[in-house]
């Protein structure tokens, strides 16, 4: 079994695993094993269970990294035995029994909330459920203001929707109570109020780095800085 933790990168809503491409390149360049599985984006409990199953099947220690909604997932999945650290990247760090809506509700809402577009999708029971994306014209300013315009147009077209029910589900656990954590705050985030990120990180006792001018898509725009914080976590848990 390797003593260097494997980094598992969990993307958030309105994105996919390719949003980690620059971060993956940086980590691989330093010899750090890394995978970026797909996030189903169907609900907090089921998504966290999927992340936990991925982590549990890796030989050796794991550092879970979550962007945005992915932070809520690593908070729950992080109780998996071989997870040794948590890294929050412009992310939600929930408390046990808390929902995304409750955490966001402590602070003024970000521009994201008024720029969501609703869609529907069929469920196995034959019903329909609601999912949301960011309106394409609002996507650059809300999600990726510091990313080149041509890249942002592609990101907006390829965004993956989040089940609306995920905002109301409560976290079954908060792994930061027993696992060390790190947090990167995107100071110019228009998707999550940066104060939500700061509050969660402080409550978790995380080691914090704040990047001025960084948008919600900080892993795309500032991959070196994101990877450096992840490397700090890997070094500390090796």
Coordinates of C-alpha atoms in Angstrom, one line a residue:
X1 CA 0.0 0.0 0.0
X2 CA 1.3 3.5 -0.9
X3 CA 2.0 5.9 2.0
X4 CA 1.3 8.9 -0.3
X5 CA -2.4 9.5 -0.2
X6 CA -4.4 9.3 -3.5
X7 CA -6.2 12.5 -4.2
X8 CA -9.8 12.1 -5.2
X9 CA -11.2 15.3 -6.8
X10 CA -15.0 15.8 -6.6
X11 CA -16.4 18.4 -8.9
X12 CA -19.5 20.4 -8.0
X13 CA -22.7 21.4 -9.8
X14 CA -22.7 23.0 -13.3
X15 CA -19.3 21.4 -14.0
X16 CA -17.7 18.0 -14.7
X17 CA -14.4 16.3 -13.9
X18 CA -12.6 18.1 -16.7
X19 CA -12.8 21.2 -14.6
X20 CA -9.9 19.7 -12.6
X21 CA -7.7 19.2 -15.7
X22 CA -5.1 21.9 -14.8
X23 CA -5.0 20.7 -11.1
X24 CA -4.6 17.1 -12.2
X25 CA -1.6 18.0 -14.4
X26 CA 0.0 19.9 -11.5
X27 CA -0.5 17.0 -9.1
X28 CA 0.7 14.3 -11.6
X29 CA 3.8 16.5 -12.2
X30 CA 4.7 16.1 -8.5
X31 CA 4.1 12.3 -8.6
X32 CA 0.9 12.4 -6.6
X33 CA -1.7 9.7 -7.5
X34 CA -5.0 11.4 -8.4
X35 CA -8.4 10.5 -9.8
X36 CA -11.4 12.6 -10.7
X37 CA -14.6 10.5 -10.8
X38 CA -17.9 11.8 -12.1
X39 CA -20.3 13.3 -9.5
X40 CA -23.9 12.1 -10.1
X41 CA -25.4 15.4 -8.9
X42 CA -28.7 13.7 -7.9
X43 CA -28.8 14.2 -4.2
X44 CA -26.6 14.7 -1.1
X45 CA -27.0 11.3 0.4
X46 CA -26.7 9.2 -2.8
X47 CA -23.9 11.3 -4.2
X48 CA -21.9 11.1 -0.9
X49 CA -22.5 7.4 -0.8
X50 CA -21.0 7.1 -4.3
X51 CA -17.9 9.2 -3.3
X52 CA -17.5 7.1 -0.2
X53 CA -17.6 3.9 -2.3
X54 CA -14.9 5.3 -4.6
X55 CA -12.6 6.2 -1.7
X56 CA -13.2 2.8 0.0
X57 CA -12.0 0.9 -3.1
X58 CA -8.7 2.7 -3.2
X59 CA -5.7 0.9 -1.6
X60 CA -4.1 3.2 1.0
X61 CA -4.9 6.6 2.3
X62 CA -7.1 9.1 0.5
X63 CA -7.4 12.9 0.5
X64 CA -10.8 14.0 -0.6
X65 CA -11.1 17.3 -2.4
X66 CA -14.4 18.9 -3.1
X67 CA -15.3 21.9 -5.2
X68 CA -18.6 23.8 -4.5
X69 CA -21.3 21.2 -3.8
X70 CA -18.6 18.6 -3.8
X71 CA -17.5 20.1 -0.5
X72 CA -20.8 18.9 1.0
X73 CA -20.2 15.4 -0.4
X74 CA -16.7 15.1 1.1
X75 CA -18.0 16.3 4.4
X76 CA -20.3 13.2 4.6
X77 CA -18.1 10.7 2.6
X78 CA -15.0 11.7 4.6
X79 CA -16.0 9.5 7.5
X80 CA -14.8 6.5 5.3
X81 CA -12.0 4.8 7.2
X82 CA -9.1 5.4 4.7
X83 CA -9.9 9.1 4.2
X84 CA -7.1 11.0 6.0
X85 CA -7.8 14.6 5.0
X86 CA -10.4 17.0 3.4
X87 CA -9.7 19.9 1.1
X88 CA -12.5 22.4 0.4
X89 CA -12.1 24.5 -2.8
X90 CA -14.7 27.3 -3.0
X91 CA -16.9 24.9 -1.3
X92 CA -19.6 24.2 1.3
X93 CA -18.5 22.7 4.6
X94 CA -21.7 21.5 6.2
X95 CA -22.3 20.6 9.9
X96 CA -24.0 17.3 10.6
X97 CA -27.8 17.7 10.3
X98 CA -27.4 20.9 8.2
X99 CA -28.5 21.4 4.6
X100 CA -27.0 23.6 1.8
X101 CA -30.1 25.8 2.0
X102 CA -29.6 26.3 5.8
X103 CA -25.9 27.1 5.5
X104 CA -26.5 29.6 2.6
X105 CA -29.5 31.1 4.5
X106 CA -27.1 32.5 7.2
X107 CA -25.7 35.0 4.7
X108 CA -26.9 37.2 1.8
X109 CA -27.6 35.2 -1.3
X110 CA -25.2 35.2 -4.2
X111 CA -26.1 36.2 -7.7
X112 CA -26.3 32.5 -8.6
X113 CA -29.7 32.1 -6.9
X114 CA -31.5 34.5 -9.2
X115 CA -29.9 33.1 -12.3
X116 CA -30.8 29.4 -12.1
X117 CA -32.8 27.8 -14.9
X118 CA -35.1 24.9 -14.0
X119 CA -35.4 21.7 -16.0
X120 CA -37.2 18.4 -15.3
X121 CA -36.1 14.8 -15.5
X122 CA -37.8 11.4 -15.1
X123 CA -37.3 9.4 -11.9
X124 CA -37.3 5.6 -11.6
X125 CA -40.7 5.8 -10.0
X126 CA -42.2 7.4 -13.1
X127 CA -42.5 10.8 -11.6
X128 CA -40.6 13.9 -12.7
X129 CA -38.1 15.9 -10.6
X130 CA -36.5 19.4 -10.9
X131 CA -32.9 20.0 -11.8
X132 CA -31.1 23.4 -12.2
X133 CA -28.4 24.9 -14.4
X134 CA -27.1 28.5 -14.6
X135 CA -28.6 30.6 -17.3
X136 CA -26.1 30.7 -20.1
X137 CA -25.9 34.5 -20.4
X138 CA -25.3 34.7 -16.7
X139 CA -22.8 31.9 -16.5
X140 CA -19.6 33.9 -17.2
X141 CA -20.2 36.5 -14.5
X142 CA -21.6 34.1 -11.9
X143 CA -19.3 31.1 -12.3
X144 CA -16.2 32.0 -14.2
X145 CA -15.5 35.7 -14.3
X146 CA -11.7 35.2 -14.4
X147 CA -11.7 32.5 -17.1
X148 CA -11.1 33.5 -20.8
X149 CA -14.3 34.1 -22.6
X150 CA -13.8 31.3 -25.2
X151 CA -13.3 28.8 -22.4
X152 CA -16.3 30.1 -20.5
X153 CA -18.6 29.6 -23.5
X154 CA -17.6 25.9 -23.6
X155 CA -18.1 25.5 -19.8
X156 CA -21.5 27.1 -20.0
X157 CA -22.6 24.8 -22.8
X158 CA -21.3 21.7 -21.1
X159 CA -22.5 22.4 -17.6
X160 CA -24.1 19.5 -15.7
X161 CA -27.4 20.1 -13.8
X162 CA -27.9 19.6 -10.1
X163 CA -31.1 18.0 -8.7
X164 CA -32.9 20.8 -6.9
X165 CA -33.7 18.4 -4.0
X166 CA -30.0 18.4 -3.1
X167 CA -30.4 21.9 -1.5
X168 CA -32.7 20.6 1.2
X169 CA -31.1 17.3 2.1
X170 CA -29.3 17.3 5.5
X171 CA -25.7 16.0 6.0
X172 CA -25.6 12.7 7.7
X173 CA -22.1 13.4 9.1
X174 CA -19.4 16.0 9.3
X175 CA -16.0 14.3 8.8
X176 CA -14.1 17.5 9.6
X177 CA -14.8 16.8 13.3
X178 CA -12.3 13.9 13.2
X179 CA -10.3 14.5 10.0
X180 CA -7.9 17.5 9.3
X181 CA -9.1 19.9 6.7
X182 CA -7.9 22.6 4.4
X183 CA -9.9 25.3 2.6
X184 CA -9.4 27.6 -0.4
X185 CA -11.6 30.7 -0.4
X186 CA -12.4 32.3 -3.7
X187 CA -12.7 35.9 -2.7
X188 CA -14.5 37.1 -5.8
X189 CA -17.0 34.1 -5.9
X190 CA -20.4 35.1 -7.3
X191 CA -21.8 31.5 -7.1
X192 CA -21.3 30.9 -3.3
X193 CA -21.0 33.9 -1.1
X194 CA -17.4 33.9 0.1
X195 CA -18.6 34.5 3.6
X196 CA -20.3 31.1 3.4
X197 CA -16.9 29.5 2.5
X198 CA -15.1 31.4 5.2
X199 CA -17.7 30.5 7.9
X200 CA -17.6 26.8 7.0
X201 CA -13.8 26.7 6.9
X202 CA -13.5 28.5 10.3
X203 CA -16.1 26.2 11.9
X204 CA -14.2 23.2 10.6
X205 CA -10.9 24.5 11.9
X206 CA -9.5 24.3 8.4
X207 CA -6.1 25.6 7.3
X208 CA -7.2 28.4 5.0
X209 CA -5.8 30.1 1.9
X210 CA -7.8 33.0 0.3
X211 CA -7.2 34.0 -3.3
X212 CA -8.1 37.6 -4.1
X213 CA -9.9 38.0 -7.4
X214 CA -10.7 34.3 -7.8
X215 CA -14.0 33.3 -9.2
X216 CA -16.0 30.2 -8.4
X217 CA -14.1 28.4 -11.2
X218 CA -10.9 28.8 -9.3
X219 CA -9.7 25.3 -10.2
X220 CA -9.8 26.3 -13.9
X221 CA -8.4 29.8 -13.5
X222 CA -5.8 29.2 -10.8
X223 CA -4.8 25.5 -10.9
X224 CA -1.3 26.0 -9.5
X225 CA -2.6 27.6 -6.3
X226 CA -5.3 25.0 -5.9
X227 CA -2.8 22.2 -6.5
X228 CA -0.4 23.7 -4.0
X229 CA -3.0 23.6 -1.2
X230 CA -3.8 20.0 -2.1
X231 CA -0.1 19.2 -2.0
X232 CA 0.0 20.7 1.5
X233 CA -2.7 18.4 2.6
X234 CA -0.9 15.4 1.0
X235 CA 2.4 16.3 2.7
X236 CA 0.7 16.7 6.1
X237 CA -1.1 13.3 5.8
X238 CA 1.6 11.2 4.3

